[in-house]
Short mmCIF file of C-alpha atoms and ligand atoms in Angstrom, two decimals:
data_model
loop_
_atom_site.label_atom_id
_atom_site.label_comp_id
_atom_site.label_asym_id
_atom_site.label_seq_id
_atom_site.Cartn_x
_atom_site.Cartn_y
_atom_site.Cartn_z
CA UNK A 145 -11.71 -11.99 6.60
CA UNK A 146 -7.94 -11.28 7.82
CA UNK A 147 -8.61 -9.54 11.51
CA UNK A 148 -5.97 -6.86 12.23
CA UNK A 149 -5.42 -6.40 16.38
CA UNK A 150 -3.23 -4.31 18.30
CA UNK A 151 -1.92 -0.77 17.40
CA UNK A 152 1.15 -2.00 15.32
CA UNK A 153 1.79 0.16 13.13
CA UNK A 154 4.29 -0.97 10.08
CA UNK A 155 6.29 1.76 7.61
CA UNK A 156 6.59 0.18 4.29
CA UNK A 157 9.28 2.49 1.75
CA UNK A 158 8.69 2.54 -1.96
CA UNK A 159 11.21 1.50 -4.05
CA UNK A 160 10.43 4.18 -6.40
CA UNK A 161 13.62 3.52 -8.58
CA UNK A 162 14.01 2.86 -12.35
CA UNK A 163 15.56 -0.67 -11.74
CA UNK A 164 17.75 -3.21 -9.25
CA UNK A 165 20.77 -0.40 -9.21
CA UNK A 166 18.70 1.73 -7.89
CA UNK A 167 16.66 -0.50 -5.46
CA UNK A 168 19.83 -2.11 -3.99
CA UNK A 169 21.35 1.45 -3.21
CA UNK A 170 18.49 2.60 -1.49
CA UNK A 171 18.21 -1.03 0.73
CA UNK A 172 22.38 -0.83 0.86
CA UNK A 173 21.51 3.06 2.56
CA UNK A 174 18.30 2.00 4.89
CA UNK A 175 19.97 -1.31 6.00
CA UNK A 176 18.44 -2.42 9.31
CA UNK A 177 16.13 0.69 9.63
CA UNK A 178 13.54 -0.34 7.24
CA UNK A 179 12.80 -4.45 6.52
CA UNK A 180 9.46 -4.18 4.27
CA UNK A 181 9.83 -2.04 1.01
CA UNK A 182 6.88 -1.59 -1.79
CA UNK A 183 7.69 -2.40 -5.47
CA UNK A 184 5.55 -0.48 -8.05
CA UNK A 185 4.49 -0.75 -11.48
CA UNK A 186 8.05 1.07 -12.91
CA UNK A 187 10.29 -1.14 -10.84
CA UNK A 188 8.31 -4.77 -11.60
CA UNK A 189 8.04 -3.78 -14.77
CA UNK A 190 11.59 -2.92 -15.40
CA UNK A 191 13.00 -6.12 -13.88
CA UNK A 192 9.93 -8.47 -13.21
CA UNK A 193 9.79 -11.18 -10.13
CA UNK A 194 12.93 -11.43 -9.83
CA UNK A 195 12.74 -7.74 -7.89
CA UNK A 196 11.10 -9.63 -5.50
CA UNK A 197 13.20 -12.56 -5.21
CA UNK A 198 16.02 -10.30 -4.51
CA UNK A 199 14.52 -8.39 -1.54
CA UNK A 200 13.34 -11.76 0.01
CA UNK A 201 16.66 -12.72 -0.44
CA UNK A 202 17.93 -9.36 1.82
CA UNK A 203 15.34 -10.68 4.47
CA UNK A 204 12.91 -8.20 3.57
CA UNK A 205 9.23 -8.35 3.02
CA UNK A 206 7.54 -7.00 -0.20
CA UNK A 207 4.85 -5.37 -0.83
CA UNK A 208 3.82 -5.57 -4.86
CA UNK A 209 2.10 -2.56 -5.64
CA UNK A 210 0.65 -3.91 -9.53
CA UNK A 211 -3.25 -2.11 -8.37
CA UNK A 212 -4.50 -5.01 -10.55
CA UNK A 213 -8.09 -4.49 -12.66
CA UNK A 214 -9.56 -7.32 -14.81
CA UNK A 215 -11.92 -10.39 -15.09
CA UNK A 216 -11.60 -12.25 -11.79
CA UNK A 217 -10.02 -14.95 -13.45
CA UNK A 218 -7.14 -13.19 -14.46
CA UNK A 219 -6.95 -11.73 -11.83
CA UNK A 220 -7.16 -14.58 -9.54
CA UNK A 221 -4.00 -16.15 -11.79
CA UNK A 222 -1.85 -13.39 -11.57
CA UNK A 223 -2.32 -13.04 -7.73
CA UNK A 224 -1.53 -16.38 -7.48
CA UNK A 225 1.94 -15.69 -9.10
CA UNK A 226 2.65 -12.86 -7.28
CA UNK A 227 2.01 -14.91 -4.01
CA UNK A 228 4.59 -17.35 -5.50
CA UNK A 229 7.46 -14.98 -5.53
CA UNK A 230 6.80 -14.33 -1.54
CA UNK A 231 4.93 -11.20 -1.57
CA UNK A 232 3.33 -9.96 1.72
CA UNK A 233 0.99 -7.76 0.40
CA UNK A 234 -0.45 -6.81 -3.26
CA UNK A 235 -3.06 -4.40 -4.22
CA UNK A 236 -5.97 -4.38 -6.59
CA UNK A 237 -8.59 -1.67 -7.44
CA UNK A 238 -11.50 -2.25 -5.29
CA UNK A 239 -13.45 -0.62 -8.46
CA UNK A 240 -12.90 -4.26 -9.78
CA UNK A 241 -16.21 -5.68 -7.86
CA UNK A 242 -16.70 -8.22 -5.12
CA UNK A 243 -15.97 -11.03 -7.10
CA UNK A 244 -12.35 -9.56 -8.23
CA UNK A 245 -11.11 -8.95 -4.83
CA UNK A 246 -12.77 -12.38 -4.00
CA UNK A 247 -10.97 -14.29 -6.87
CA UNK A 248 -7.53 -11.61 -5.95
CA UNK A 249 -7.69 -13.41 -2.17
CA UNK A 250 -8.32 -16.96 -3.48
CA UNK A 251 -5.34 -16.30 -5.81
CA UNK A 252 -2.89 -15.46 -2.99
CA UNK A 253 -4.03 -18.00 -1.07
CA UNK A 254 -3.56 -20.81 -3.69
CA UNK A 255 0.06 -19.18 -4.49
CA UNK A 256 1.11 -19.06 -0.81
CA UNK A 257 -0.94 -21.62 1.33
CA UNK A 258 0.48 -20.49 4.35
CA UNK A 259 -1.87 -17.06 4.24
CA UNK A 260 0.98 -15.16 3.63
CA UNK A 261 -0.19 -12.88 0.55
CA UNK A 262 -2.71 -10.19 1.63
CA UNK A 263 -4.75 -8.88 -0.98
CA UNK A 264 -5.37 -4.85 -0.27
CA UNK A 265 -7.78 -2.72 -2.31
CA UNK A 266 -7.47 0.80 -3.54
CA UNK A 267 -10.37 2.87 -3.03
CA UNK A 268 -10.23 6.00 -4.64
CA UNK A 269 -6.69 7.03 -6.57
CA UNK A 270 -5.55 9.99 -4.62
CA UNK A 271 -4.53 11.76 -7.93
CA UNK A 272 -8.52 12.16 -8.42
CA UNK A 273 -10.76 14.64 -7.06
CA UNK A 274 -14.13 15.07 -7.07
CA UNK A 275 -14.44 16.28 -10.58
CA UNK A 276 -11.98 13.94 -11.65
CA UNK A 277 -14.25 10.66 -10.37
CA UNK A 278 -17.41 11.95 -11.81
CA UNK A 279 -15.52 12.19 -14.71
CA UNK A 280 -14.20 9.06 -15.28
CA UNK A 281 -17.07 7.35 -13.80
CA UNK A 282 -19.57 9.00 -15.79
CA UNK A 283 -21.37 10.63 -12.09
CA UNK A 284 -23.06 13.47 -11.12
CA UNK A 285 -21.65 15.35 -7.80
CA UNK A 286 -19.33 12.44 -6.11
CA UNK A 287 -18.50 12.54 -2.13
CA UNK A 288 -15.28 11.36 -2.37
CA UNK A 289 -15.13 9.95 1.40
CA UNK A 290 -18.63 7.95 0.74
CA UNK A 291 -16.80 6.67 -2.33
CA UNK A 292 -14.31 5.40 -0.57
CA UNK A 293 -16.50 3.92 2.23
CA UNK A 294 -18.55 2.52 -0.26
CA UNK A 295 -15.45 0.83 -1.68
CA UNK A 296 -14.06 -0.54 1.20
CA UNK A 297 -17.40 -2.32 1.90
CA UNK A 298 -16.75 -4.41 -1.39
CA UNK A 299 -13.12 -5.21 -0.61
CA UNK A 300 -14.76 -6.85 2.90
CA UNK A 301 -17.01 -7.91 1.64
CA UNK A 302 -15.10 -9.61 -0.97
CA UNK A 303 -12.85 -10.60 2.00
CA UNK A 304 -9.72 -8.53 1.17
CA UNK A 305 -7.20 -7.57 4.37
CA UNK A 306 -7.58 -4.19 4.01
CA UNK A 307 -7.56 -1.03 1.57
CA UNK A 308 -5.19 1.89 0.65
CA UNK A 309 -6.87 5.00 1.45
CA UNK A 310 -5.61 8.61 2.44
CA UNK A 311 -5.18 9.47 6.33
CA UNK A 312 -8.00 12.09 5.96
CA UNK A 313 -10.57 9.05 5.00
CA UNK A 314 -8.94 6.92 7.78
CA UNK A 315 -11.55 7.65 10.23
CA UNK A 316 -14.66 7.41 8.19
CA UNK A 317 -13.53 3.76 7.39
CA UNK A 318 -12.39 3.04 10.86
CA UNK A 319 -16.01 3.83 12.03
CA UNK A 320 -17.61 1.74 9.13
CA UNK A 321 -15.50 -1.04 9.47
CA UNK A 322 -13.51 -0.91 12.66
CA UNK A 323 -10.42 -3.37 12.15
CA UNK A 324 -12.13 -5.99 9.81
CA UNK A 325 -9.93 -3.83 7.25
CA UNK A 326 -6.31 -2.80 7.53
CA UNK A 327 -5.56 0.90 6.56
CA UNK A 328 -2.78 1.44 4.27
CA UNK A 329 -1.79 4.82 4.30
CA UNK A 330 0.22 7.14 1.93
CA UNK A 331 1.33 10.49 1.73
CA UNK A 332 3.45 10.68 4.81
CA UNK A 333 5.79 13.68 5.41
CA UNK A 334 8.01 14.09 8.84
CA UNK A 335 7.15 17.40 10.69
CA UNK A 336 8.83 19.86 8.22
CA UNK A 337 9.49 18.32 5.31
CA UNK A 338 8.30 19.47 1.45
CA UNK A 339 4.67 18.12 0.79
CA UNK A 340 6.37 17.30 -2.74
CA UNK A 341 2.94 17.09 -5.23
CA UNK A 342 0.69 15.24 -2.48
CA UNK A 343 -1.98 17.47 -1.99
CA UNK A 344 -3.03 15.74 1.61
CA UNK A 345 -0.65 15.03 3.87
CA UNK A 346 -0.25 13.28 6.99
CA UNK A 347 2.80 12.79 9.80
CA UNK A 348 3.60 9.28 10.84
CA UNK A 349 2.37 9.94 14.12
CA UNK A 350 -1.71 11.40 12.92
CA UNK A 351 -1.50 8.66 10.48
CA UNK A 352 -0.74 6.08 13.50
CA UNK A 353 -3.76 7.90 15.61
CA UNK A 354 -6.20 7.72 12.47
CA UNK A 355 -5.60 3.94 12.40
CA UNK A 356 -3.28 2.75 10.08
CA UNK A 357 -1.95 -0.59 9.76
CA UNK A 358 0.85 0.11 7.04
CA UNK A 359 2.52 3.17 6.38
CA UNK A 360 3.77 4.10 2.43
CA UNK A 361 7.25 5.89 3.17
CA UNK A 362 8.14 7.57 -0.46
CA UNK A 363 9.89 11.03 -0.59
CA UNK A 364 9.86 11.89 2.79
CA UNK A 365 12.82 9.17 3.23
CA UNK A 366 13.99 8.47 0.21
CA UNK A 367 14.28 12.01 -1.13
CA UNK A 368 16.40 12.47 2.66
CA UNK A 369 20.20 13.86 2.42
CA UNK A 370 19.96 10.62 5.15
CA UNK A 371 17.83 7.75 4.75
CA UNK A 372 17.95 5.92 7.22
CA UNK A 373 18.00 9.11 9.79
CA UNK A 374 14.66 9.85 8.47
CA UNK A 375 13.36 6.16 8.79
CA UNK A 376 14.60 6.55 12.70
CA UNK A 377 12.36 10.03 13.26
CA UNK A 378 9.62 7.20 11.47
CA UNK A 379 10.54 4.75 14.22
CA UNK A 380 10.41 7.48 16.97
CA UNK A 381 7.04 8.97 15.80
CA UNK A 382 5.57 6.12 15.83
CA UNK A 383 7.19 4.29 19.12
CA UNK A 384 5.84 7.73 20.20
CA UNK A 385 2.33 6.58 19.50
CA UNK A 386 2.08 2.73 20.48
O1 C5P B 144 5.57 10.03 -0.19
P1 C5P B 144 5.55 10.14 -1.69
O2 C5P B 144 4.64 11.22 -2.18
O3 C5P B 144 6.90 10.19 -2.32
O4 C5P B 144 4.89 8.77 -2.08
C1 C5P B 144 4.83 8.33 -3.35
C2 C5P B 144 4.56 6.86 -3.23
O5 C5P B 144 3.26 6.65 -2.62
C3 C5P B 144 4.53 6.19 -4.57
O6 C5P B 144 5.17 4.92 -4.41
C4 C5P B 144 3.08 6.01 -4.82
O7 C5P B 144 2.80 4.90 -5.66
C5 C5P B 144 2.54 5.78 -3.43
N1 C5P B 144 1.12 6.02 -3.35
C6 C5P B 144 0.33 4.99 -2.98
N2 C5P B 144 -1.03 5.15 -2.94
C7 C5P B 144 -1.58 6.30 -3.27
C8 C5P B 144 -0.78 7.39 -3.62
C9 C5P B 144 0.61 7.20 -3.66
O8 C5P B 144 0.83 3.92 -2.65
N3 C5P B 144 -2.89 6.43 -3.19
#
């Protein structure tokens, strides 16, 4: 299992963009403020690896954001390619079982041998509520922060690096599971700024104190009149913290 120490805390800002146009403005605009950017499903799909190539090329790291759900063989192949292109981090739905994440870190290992992939899994989609997971899972009442505990225990136990869950859950994972998992943490807004259609939202700084290891930077930057003036309050916030 990947141990996390120390209070480092890292922003990561989605490239949520249409395709490379788009990506390069927004790393052209952020330059030296922000080195590790997330590519989602509409970017990778739109222009594939080579996404990813690119940004490695700029010096950045990459996080590929593909939430991948199959057999564990599949699975285990296409985390190996993703591992190939140089990502630091990919995610896949802990809903997958054990043996997925298992076969996901196995992958990543076989496609970068120097440990360099780490294999994240997402608990509970933060687009679902209560009604909306005993809905889809075919449950009676659900509590959506045992869900997500209960999740996270498969993604260590499956020996994932960590799992993407919102800052209110932070907590009740940090006190299952201390730092055997890494927190991943979205729905970040500076002091101020529109929640946008989050629901549950969390500053940079409560996010840091709840005990996340990786911060998702979408609107709250890239929807900025200035980019990279917003990634600095980021910086401060969380130099603020440390
Ligand atoms: O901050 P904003 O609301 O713009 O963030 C949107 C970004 O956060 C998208 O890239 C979305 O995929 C990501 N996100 C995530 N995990 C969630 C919810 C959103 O990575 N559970």
């Amino acid at each position: 299992m990947a141990h996390l120490t120390g209070p480092q805390v890292t922003p990561i800002v989605a490239l949520d963009v249409p395709d490379r146009a788009g990506a390069q403005a927004l790393v052209s605009r952020l330059g030296d403020s922000c080195d590790f950017y997330k590519v989602g499903l509409e970017l990778f799909s739109a222009e594939g690896p080579a996404i990813v190539g690119w940004l490695r090329a700029q010096g950045k790291r990459v996080f590929v954001d593909l939430k991948l759900h199959d057999i564990p063989t599949t699975v285990r192949g296409a985390a190996r390619s993703v591992a190939r292109h140089g990502a630091a981090l990919l995610t896949v739905h802990a809903s997958g079982g054990q043996a997925m994440v298992a076969a996901a870190v196995e992958g990543a290992a076989e496609g970068a041998p120097d440990g360099g992939c780490s294999i994240l899994g997402v608990t509970i989609l933060t687009s679902l509520d209560a009604a909306g997971v005993s809905s889809a899972w075919g449950r009676g009442a659900v509590d959506v922060q045992a869900e997500v505990v209960r999740l996270a225990g498969l993604v260590a136990a499956g020996q994932g690096a960590g799992i993407v869950c919102s800052g209110h859950e932070a907590a009740a994972v940090r006190a299952a599971y201390g730092r055997a998992l890494g927190l991943l943490i979205p729905g970040i807004r500076l002091p101020g700024g529109e929640a946008h259609d989050q629901r549950r939202v969390m500053s940079p700084q409560a996010a840091a104190e709840a005990g996340a290891r990786w911060l998702i930077l979408g609107r709250a930057v890239t929807g900025a009149a200035d980019p990279a003036q917003a990634m600095a309050a980021v910086h401060a916030a969380l130099a603020s913290v440390a």
